[in-house]
Tab-separated table of C-alpha atoms and ligand atoms in Angstrom:
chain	number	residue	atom	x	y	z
A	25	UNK	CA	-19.016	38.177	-87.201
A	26	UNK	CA	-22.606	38.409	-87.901
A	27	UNK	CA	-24.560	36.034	-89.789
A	28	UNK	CA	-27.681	36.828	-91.522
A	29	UNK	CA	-30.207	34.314	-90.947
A	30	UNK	CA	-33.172	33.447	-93.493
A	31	UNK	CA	-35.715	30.511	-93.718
A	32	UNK	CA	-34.549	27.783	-96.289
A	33	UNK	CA	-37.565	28.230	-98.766
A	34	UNK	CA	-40.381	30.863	-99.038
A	35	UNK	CA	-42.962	28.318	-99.737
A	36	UNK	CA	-44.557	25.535	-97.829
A	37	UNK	CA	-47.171	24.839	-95.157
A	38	UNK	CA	-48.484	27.689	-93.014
A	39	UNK	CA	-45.800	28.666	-90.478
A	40	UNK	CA	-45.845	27.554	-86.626
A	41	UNK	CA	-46.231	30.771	-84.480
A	42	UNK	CA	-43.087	31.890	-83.548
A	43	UNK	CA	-41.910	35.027	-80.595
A	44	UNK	CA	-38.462	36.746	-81.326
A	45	UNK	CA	-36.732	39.345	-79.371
A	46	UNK	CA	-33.889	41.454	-80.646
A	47	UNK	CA	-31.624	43.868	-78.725
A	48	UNK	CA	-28.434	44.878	-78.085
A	49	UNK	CA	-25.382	42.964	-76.041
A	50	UNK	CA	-22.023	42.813	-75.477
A	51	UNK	CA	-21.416	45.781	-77.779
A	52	UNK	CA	-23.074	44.036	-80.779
A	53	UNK	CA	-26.468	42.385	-80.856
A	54	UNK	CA	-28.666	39.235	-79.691
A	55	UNK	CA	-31.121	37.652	-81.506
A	56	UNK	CA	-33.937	35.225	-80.321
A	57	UNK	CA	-36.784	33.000	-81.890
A	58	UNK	CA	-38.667	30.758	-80.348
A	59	UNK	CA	-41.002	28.572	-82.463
A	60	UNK	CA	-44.102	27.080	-80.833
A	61	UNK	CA	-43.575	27.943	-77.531
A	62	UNK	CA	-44.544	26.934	-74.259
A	63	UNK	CA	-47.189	28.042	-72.397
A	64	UNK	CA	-46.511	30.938	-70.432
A	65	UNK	CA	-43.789	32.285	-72.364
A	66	UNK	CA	-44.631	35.173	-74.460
A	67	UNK	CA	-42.119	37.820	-76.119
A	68	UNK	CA	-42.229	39.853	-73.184
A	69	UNK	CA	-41.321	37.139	-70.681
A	70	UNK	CA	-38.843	35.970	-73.223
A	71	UNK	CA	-37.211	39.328	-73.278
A	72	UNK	CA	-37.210	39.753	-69.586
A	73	UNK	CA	-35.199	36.381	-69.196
A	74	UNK	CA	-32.664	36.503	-72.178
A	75	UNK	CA	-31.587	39.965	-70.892
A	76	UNK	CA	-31.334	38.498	-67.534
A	77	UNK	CA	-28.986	35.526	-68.748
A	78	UNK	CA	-26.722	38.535	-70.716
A	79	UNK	CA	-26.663	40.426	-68.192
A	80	UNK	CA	-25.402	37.613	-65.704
A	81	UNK	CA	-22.999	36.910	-68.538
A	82	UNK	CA	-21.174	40.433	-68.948
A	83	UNK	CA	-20.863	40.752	-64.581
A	84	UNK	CA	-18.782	37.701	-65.259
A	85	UNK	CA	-16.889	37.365	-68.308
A	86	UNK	CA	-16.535	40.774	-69.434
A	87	UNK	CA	-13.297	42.918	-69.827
A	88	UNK	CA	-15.970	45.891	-71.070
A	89	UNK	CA	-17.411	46.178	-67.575
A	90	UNK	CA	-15.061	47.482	-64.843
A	91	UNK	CA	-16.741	45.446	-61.807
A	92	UNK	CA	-17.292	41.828	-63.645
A	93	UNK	CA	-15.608	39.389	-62.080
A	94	UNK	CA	-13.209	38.783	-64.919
A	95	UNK	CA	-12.330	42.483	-64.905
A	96	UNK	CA	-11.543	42.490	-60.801
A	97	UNK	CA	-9.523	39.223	-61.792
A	98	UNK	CA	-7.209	40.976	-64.494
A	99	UNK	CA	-6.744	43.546	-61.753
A	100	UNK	CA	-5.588	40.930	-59.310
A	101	UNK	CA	-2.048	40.934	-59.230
A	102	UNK	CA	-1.976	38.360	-56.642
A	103	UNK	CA	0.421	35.018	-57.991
A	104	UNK	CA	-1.392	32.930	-55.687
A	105	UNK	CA	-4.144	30.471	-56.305
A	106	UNK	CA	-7.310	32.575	-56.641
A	107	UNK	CA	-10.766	31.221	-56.417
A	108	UNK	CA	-12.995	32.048	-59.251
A	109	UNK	CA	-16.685	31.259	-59.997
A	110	UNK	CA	-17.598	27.670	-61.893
A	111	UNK	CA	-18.589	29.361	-64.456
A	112	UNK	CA	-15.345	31.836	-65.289
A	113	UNK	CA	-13.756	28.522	-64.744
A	114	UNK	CA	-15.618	26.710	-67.014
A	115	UNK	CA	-14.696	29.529	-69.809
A	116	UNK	CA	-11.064	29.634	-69.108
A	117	UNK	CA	-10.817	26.317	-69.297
A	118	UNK	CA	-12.574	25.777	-72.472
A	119	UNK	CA	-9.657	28.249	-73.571
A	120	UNK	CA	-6.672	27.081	-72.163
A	121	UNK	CA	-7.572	23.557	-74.037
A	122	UNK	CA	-8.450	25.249	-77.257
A	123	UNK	CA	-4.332	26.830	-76.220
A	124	UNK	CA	-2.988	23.599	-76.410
A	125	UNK	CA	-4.953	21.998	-79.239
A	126	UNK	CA	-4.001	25.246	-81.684
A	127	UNK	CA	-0.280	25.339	-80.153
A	128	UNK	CA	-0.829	28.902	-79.044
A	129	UNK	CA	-2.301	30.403	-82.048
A	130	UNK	CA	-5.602	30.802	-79.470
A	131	UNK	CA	-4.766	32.384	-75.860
A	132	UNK	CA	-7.036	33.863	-73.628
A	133	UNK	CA	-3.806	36.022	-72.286
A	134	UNK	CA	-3.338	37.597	-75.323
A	135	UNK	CA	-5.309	40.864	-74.228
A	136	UNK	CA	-2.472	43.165	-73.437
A	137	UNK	CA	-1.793	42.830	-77.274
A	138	UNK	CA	-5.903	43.346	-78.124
A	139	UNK	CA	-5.829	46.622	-76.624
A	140	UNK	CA	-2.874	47.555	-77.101
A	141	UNK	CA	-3.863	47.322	-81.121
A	142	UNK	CA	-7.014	49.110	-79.680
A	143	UNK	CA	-9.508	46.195	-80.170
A	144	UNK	CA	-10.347	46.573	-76.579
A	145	UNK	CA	-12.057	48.289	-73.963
A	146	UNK	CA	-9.683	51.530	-74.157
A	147	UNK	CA	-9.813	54.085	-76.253
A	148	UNK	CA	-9.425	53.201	-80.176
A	149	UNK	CA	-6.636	54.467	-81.962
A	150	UNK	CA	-6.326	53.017	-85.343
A	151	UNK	CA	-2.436	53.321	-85.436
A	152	UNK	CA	0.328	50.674	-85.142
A	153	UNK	CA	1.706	50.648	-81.997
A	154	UNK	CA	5.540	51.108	-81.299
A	155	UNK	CA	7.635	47.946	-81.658
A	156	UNK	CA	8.856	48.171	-77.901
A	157	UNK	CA	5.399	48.396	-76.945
A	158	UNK	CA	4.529	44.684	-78.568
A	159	UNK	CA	7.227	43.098	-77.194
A	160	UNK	CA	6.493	44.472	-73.702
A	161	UNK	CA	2.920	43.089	-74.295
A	162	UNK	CA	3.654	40.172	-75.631
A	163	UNK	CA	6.022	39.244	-72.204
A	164	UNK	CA	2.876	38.980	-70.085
A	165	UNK	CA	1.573	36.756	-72.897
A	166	UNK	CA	1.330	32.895	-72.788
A	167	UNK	CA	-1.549	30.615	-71.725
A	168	UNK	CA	1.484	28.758	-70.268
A	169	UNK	CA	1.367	31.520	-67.714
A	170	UNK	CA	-1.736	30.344	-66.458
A	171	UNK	CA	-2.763	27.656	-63.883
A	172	UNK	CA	-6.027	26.580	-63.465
A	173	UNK	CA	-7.428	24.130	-60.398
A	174	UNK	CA	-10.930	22.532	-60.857
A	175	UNK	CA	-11.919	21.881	-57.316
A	176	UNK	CA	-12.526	23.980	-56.305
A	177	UNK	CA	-12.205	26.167	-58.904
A	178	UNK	CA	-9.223	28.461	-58.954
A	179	UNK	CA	-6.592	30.157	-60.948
A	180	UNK	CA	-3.024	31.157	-60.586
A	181	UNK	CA	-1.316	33.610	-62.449
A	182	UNK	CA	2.823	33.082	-63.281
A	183	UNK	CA	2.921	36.941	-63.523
A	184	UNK	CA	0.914	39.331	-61.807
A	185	UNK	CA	0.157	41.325	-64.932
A	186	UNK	CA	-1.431	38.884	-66.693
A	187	UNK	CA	-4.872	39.964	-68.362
A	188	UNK	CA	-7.160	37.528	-69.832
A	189	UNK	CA	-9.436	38.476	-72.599
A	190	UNK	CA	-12.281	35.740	-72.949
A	191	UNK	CA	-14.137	38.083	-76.210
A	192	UNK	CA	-13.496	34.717	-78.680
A	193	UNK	CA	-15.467	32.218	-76.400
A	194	UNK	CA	-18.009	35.094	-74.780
A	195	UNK	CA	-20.366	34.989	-77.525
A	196	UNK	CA	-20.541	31.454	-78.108
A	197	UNK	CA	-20.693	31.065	-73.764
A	198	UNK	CA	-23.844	33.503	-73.946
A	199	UNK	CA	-25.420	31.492	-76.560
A	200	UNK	CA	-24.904	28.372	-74.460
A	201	UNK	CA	-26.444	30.068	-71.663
A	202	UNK	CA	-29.339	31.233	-73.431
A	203	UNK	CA	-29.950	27.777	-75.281
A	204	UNK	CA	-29.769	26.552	-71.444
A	205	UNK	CA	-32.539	28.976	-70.074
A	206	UNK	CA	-34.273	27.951	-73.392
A	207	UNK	CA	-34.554	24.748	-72.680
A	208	UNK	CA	-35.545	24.998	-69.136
A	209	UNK	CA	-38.406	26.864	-70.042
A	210	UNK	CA	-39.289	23.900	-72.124
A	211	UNK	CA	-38.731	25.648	-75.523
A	212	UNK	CA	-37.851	23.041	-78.095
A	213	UNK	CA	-37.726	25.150	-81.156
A	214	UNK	CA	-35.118	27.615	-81.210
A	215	UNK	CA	-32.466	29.809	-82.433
A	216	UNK	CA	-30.701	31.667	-79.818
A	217	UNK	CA	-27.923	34.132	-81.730
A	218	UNK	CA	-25.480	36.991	-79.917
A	219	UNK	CA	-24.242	38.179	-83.770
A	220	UNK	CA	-22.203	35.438	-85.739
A	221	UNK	CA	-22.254	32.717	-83.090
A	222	UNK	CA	-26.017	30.631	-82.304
A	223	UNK	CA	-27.358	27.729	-80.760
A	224	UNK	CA	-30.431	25.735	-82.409
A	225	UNK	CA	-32.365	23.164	-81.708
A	226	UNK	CA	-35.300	22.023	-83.570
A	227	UNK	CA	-36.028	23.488	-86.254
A	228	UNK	CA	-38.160	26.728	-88.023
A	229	UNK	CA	-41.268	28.300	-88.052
A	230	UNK	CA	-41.652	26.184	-91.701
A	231	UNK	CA	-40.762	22.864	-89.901
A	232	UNK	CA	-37.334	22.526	-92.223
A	233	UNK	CA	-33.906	23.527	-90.547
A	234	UNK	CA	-32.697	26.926	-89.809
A	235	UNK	CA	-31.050	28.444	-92.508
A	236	UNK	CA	-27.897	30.353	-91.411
A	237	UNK	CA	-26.383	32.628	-93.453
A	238	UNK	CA	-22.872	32.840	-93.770
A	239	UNK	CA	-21.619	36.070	-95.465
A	240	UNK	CA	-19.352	37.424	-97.622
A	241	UNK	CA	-16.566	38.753	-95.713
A	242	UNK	CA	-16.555	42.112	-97.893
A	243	UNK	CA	-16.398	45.287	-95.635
A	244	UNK	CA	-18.917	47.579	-95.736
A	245	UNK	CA	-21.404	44.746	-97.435
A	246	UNK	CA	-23.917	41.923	-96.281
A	247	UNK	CA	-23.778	39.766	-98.763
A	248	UNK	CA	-24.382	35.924	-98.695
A	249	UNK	CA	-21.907	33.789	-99.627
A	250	UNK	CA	-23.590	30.317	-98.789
A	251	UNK	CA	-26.899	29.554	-96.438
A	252	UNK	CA	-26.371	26.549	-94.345
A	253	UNK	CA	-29.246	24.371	-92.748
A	254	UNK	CA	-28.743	23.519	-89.386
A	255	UNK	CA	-30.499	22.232	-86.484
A	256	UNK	CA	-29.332	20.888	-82.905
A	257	UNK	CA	-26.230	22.459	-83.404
A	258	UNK	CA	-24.018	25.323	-82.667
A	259	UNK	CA	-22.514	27.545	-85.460
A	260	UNK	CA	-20.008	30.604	-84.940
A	261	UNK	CA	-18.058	32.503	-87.582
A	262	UNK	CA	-15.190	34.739	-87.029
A	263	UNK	CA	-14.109	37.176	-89.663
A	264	UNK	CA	-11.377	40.103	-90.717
A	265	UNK	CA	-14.091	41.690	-92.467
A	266	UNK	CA	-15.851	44.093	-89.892
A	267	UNK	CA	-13.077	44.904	-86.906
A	268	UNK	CA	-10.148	46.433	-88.473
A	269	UNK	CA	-8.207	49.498	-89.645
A	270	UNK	CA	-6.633	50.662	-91.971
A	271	UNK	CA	-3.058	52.130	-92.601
A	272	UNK	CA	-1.357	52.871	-96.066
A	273	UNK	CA	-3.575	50.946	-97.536
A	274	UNK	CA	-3.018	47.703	-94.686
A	275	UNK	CA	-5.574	46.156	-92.849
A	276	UNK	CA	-4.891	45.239	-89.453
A	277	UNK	CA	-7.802	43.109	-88.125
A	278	UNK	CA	-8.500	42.378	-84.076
A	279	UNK	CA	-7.429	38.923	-84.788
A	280	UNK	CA	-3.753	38.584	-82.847
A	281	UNK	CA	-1.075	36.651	-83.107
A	282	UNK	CA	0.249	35.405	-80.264
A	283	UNK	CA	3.524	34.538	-81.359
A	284	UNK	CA	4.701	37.696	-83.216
A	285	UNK	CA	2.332	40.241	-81.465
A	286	UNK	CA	0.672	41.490	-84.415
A	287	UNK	CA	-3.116	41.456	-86.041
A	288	UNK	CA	-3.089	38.188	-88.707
A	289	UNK	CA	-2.030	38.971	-92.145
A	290	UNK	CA	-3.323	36.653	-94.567
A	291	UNK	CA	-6.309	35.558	-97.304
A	292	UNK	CA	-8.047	33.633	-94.668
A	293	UNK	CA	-11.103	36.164	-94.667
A	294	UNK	CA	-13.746	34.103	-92.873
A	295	UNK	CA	-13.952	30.659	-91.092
A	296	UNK	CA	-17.173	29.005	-89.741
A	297	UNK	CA	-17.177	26.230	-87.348
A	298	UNK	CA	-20.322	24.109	-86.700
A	299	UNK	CA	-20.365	21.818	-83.267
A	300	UNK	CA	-22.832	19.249	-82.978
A	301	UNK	CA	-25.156	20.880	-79.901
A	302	UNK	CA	-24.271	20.207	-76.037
A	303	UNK	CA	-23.882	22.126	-72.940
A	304	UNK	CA	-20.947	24.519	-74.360
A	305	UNK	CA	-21.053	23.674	-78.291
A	306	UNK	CA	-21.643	27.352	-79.274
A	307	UNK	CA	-18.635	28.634	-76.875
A	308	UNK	CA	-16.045	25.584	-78.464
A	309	UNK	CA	-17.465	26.513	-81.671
A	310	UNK	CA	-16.961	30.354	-81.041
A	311	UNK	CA	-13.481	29.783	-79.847
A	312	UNK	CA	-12.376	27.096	-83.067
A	313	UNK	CA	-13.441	30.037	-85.316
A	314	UNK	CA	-11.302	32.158	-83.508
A	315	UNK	CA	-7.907	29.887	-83.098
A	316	UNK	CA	-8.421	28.380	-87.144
A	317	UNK	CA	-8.721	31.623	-88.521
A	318	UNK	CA	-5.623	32.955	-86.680
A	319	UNK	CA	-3.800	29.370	-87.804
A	320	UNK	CA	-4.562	30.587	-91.479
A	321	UNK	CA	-4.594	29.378	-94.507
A	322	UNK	CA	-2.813	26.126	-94.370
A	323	UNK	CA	-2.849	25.382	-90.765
A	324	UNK	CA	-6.278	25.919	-90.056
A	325	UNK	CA	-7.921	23.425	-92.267
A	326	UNK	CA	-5.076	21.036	-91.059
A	327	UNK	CA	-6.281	21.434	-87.533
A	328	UNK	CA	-9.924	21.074	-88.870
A	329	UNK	CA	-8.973	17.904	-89.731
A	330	UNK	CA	-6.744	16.596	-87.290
A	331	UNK	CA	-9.557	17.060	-84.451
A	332	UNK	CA	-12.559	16.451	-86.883
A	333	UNK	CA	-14.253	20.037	-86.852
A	334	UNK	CA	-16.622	20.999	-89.216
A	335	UNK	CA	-15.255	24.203	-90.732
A	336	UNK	CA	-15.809	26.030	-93.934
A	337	UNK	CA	-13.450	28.676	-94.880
A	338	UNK	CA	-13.499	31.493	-97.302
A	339	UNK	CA	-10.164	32.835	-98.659
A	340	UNK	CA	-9.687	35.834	-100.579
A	341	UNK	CA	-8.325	35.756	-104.246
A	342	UNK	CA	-7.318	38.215	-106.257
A	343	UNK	CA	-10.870	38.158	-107.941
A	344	UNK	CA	-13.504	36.907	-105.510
A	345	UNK	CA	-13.226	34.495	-102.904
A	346	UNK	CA	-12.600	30.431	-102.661
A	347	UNK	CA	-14.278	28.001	-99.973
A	348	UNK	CA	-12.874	25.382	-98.280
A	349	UNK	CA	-14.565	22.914	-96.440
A	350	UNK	CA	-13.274	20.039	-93.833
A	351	UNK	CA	-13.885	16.422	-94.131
A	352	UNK	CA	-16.478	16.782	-90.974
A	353	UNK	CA	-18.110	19.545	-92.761
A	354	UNK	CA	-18.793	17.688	-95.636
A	355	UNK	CA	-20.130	14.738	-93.997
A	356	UNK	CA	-22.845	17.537	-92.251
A	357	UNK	CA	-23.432	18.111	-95.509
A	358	UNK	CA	-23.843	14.770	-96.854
A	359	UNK	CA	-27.395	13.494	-97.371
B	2	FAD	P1	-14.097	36.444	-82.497
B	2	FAD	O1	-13.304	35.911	-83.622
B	2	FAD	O2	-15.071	35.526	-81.831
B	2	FAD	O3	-13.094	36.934	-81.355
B	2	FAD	C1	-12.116	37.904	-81.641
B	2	FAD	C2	-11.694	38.540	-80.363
B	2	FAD	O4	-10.923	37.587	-79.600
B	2	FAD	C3	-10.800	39.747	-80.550
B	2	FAD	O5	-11.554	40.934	-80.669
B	2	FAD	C4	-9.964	39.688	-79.291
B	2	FAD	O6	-10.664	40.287	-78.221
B	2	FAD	C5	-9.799	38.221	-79.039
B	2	FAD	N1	-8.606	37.647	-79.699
B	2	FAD	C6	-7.820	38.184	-80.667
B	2	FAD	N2	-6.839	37.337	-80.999
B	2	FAD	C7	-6.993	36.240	-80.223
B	2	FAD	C8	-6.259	35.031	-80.094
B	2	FAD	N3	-5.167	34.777	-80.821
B	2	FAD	N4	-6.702	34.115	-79.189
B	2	FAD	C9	-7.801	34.368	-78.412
B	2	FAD	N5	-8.518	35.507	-78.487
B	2	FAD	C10	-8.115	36.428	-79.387
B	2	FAD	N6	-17.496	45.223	-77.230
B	2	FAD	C11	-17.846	46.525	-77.154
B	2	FAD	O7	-17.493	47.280	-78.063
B	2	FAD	N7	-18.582	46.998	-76.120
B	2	FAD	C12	-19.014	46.193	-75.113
B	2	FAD	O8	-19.691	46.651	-74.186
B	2	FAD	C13	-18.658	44.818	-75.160
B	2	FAD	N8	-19.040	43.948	-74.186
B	2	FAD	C14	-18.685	42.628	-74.244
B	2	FAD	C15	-19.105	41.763	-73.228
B	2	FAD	C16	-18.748	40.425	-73.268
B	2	FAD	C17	-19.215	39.496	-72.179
B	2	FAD	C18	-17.974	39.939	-74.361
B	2	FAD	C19	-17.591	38.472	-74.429
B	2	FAD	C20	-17.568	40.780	-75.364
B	2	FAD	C21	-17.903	42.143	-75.320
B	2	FAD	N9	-17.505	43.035	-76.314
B	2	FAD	C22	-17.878	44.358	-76.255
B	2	FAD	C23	-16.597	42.585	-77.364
B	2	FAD	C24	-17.202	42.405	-78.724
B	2	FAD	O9	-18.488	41.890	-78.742
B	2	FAD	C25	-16.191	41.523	-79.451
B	2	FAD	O10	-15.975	42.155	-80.657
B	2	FAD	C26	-16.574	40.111	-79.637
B	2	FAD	O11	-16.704	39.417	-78.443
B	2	FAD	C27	-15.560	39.407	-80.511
B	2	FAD	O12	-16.328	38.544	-81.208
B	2	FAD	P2	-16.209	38.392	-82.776
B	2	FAD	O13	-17.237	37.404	-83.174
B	2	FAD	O14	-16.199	39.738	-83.424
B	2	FAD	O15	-14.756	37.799	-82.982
């Protein structure tokens, strides 16, 4: 979910120079700002390699693109060990432990169900599907049904149909990327977005942390619900606010499930997980948003706390929303 994001104060010594390049990615948007940087590297170069990064990003990890590696994968219906790229590895298996840590809630083979609620590549239909339909989809679900071998990399499916969906880490995976090709150009000021999930290091044209935005999860809106300042870190939200349909009056949002088949019904509107930076902090913070706002309510924050995340929820009331914050979010916080 996007995040809107704003310097801290409007006053204050005159501002570093600062590049940024906007565009559009992965069916939503990236957003990049580099403050004080290196020689060499000028909007146009920065441009030119962010949008070679993304694009190495979709040709693997994308179910949106027919010849991506991930795509030929799901149309593998081999059962036998298949070798896959480091880096698909390296997503999957930041997935399949997210799996295990959430019991279930998150699951990478839980894309039959995504587009068969048509939140995925196919054709949108904004109806319920049939109740024989979810339960055929939800047999060839199961991160249990996956193996996965490190060295070399390789993957084995328990069922040939099984179709893995990696749209809750991909964001936070192409923000790593980018904060990777950031720093190897020797950019040490930066903020490196693909919509609601970022990487940052350093901090703002003003000298003072990034402020990130965190909105009110109100459809149709963008409304800010509380800025938080951040720096060397990774931030992702995930919300029911934007991707959804409606049906007498029901929303159905493109969070599933796993267990009963069906888009998440609850208050838990919005939940945003910060990740102290490091080689994939935006992609475990991308996929923690996911897996605590499909927990809900009650079990979310208790897995927040359990494995020390720094979360901050927002939960729909009948009048407005509340906030909820983790123990490790506070101590961010803390002075
Ligand atoms: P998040 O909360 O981060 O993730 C929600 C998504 O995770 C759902 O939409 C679903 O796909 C999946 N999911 C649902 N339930 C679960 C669960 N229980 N466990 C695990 N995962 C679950 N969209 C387009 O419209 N056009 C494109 O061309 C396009 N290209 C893309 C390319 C790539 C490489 C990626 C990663 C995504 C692409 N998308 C595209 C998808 C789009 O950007 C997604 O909406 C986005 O990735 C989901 O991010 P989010 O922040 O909205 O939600």
């Amino acid at each position: 979910m996007a995040l809107l994001c704003s310097a801290l104060a409007a006053c204050g010594p005159t501002p570093a120079p600062q590049i940024e390049v906007t565009g559009p990615t992965m069916g939503t948007y990236y957003a990049v700002k580099v403050v004080q940087p290196p020689a060499g590297l000028d909007a146009a170069a920065l441009r030119a390699g962010v949008e070679q990064v993304l694009a190495a990003v979709i040709a693997e990890i994308s179910t949106y693109e027919s010849e991506s590696e991930l795509s030929r994968l799901n149309r593998n219906s081999s059962t036998d060990w298949v070798p896959v790229s480091a880096n698909l590895y390296l997503v999957i298996a930041a997935g399949q432990r997210i799996s295990a840590l959430s019991g279930g809630a998150f699951d990478v083979t839980v894309g039959p169900l995504v587009n068969l609620w048509g939140f995925g590549p196919e054709e949108r239909l904004d109806a319920i599907p049939a109740p024989e339909q979810v339960r055929a989809a939800l047999e060839r679900v199961g991160y249990g049904k996956l193996e996965l071998r490190a060295d070399p990399p390789a993957l084995r499916k328990q069922r040939g149909d099984i179709y893995i969906d990696l749209s809750a880490l991909g964001e936070g995976y192409g923000a790593d990327r980018l904060a990777a090709y950031l720093d190897g150009v020797g950019a040490t000021h930066y903020m490196a977005a693909i919509a609601g999930t970022m990487r940052v290091r350093g901090t703002n044209a003003k000298g003072q942390p990034w402020g990130i935005a965190v909105e009110q999860p109100t459809p149709g809106q963008q409304r800010v619900q509380r800025i938080l300042p951040i720096t060397d870190q990774a931030v992702s939200t995930s919300g029911d606010y934007r991707n959804f349909f409606e049906v007498d009056g029901q929303r159905f949002s493109h969070h599933i499930d796993p267990k009963t088949g069906a888009p998440v019904a609850q208050r838990l509107a919005s939940t945003t997980v910060i990740h102290p930076a490091g080689a994939d902090s935006a992609m475990m913070a991308d996929g923690f948003a996911t897996a605590l706002l499909v927990l809900g309510e009650q079990r979310g924050p208790a897995l927040a706390e359990s494995q020390r995340i720094a979360a901050y929820f927002i939960i729909r009331e009948e009048a407005g929303f509340r906030e909820a914050t983790s123990t490790a979010f506070e101590r961010l916080r803390a002075p």
